[in-house]
Amino acid sequence: MFQTLARGCAAGAAGTTALNAVTYADMALRGRPTSSVPEDVVDRITADTGHPVPGTGDLRENRLTGLGALSGIAVGVAAGATVALVHRAGVRVPLWLGGPVTGALAMAASDLPIARTGVSDPRTWSAKDWLSDIVPHVVYGLVTYGVVAAADHRD
């Protein structure tokens, strides 16, 4: 069980790295700014739970930026661990299916808090907004599921 969780966490970390690379490449190619959504979600959740992020000005903004990035890493690693556990339980599908499903799991884990906190409403997103969300998550899923499934092929 420990090996499965460790492999899943490593797979999720690899997928998260791939997601970040695709996102940053998109920003570089299109010249688009970074999104403040992760830190906005952290800000809302911490405030709503009665534990707002301390500080003022740049100090607080820097903390929110760091916490937003860390929350994305946590989602990616946790989704990888979840997929590894499901895989261990015997659910094995080909990469072309497992990758996008894994990406959809991570995307839901990211987008549901965005909608639930009211930071953004995905129903109002443009096609370009959705593409900027879907493509990195599919890449995440392919890498994550690929690493998890690769354990089936070890010597």
PDB file of C-alpha atoms in Angstrom, residues 19 83 97-109 133-134 136-142 144-145:
ATOM      1  CA  LEU A  19       0.830  20.865 -16.256  1.00  0.00           C
ATOM      2  CA  VAL A  83      -5.453   7.179  -9.290  1.00  0.00           C
ATOM      3  CA  LEU A  97      -8.700   6.794 -21.697  1.00  0.00           C
ATOM      4  CA  GLY A  98      -6.971   6.809 -18.301  1.00  0.00           C
ATOM      5  CA  GLY A  99      -5.002   9.963 -19.097  1.00  0.00           C
ATOM      6  CA  PRO A 100      -7.972  12.207 -19.903  1.00  0.00           C
ATOM      7  CA  VAL A 101     -10.032  10.736 -17.035  1.00  0.00           C
ATOM      8  CA  THR A 102      -7.165  11.432 -14.633  1.00  0.00           C
ATOM      9  CA  GLY A 103      -6.903  14.962 -16.027  1.00  0.00           C
ATOM     10  CA  ALA A 104     -10.646  15.440 -15.576  1.00  0.00           C
ATOM     11  CA  LEU A 105     -10.348  14.326 -11.943  1.00  0.00           C
ATOM     12  CA  ALA A 106      -7.630  16.896 -11.263  1.00  0.00           C
ATOM     13  CA  MET A 107      -9.511  19.562 -13.199  1.00  0.00           C
ATOM     14  CA  ALA A 108     -12.666  18.940 -11.162  1.00  0.00           C
ATOM     15  CA  ALA A 109     -10.651  19.089  -7.936  1.00  0.00           C
ATOM     16  CA  ASP A 133      -7.783  24.883 -18.461  1.00  0.00           C
ATOM     17  CA  ILE A 134      -8.393  21.639 -20.366  1.00  0.00           C
ATOM     18  CA  PRO A 136      -2.789  21.428 -19.263  1.00  0.00           C
ATOM     19  CA  HIS A 137      -5.057  19.082 -17.323  1.00  0.00           C
ATOM     20  CA  VAL A 138      -5.093  16.517 -20.144  1.00  0.00           C
ATOM     21  CA  VAL A 139      -1.294  16.666 -20.218  1.00  0.00           C
ATOM     22  CA  TYR A 140      -1.306  16.261 -16.425  1.00  0.00           C
ATOM     23  CA  GLY A 141      -3.540  13.223 -16.769  1.00  0.00           C
ATOM     24  CA  LEU A 142      -1.484  11.576 -19.495  1.00  0.00           C
ATOM     25  CA  THR A 144       0.235  10.970 -14.194  1.00  0.00           C
ATOM     26  CA  TYR A 145      -1.669   7.963 -15.491  1.00  0.00           C
TER      27      TYR A 145
END
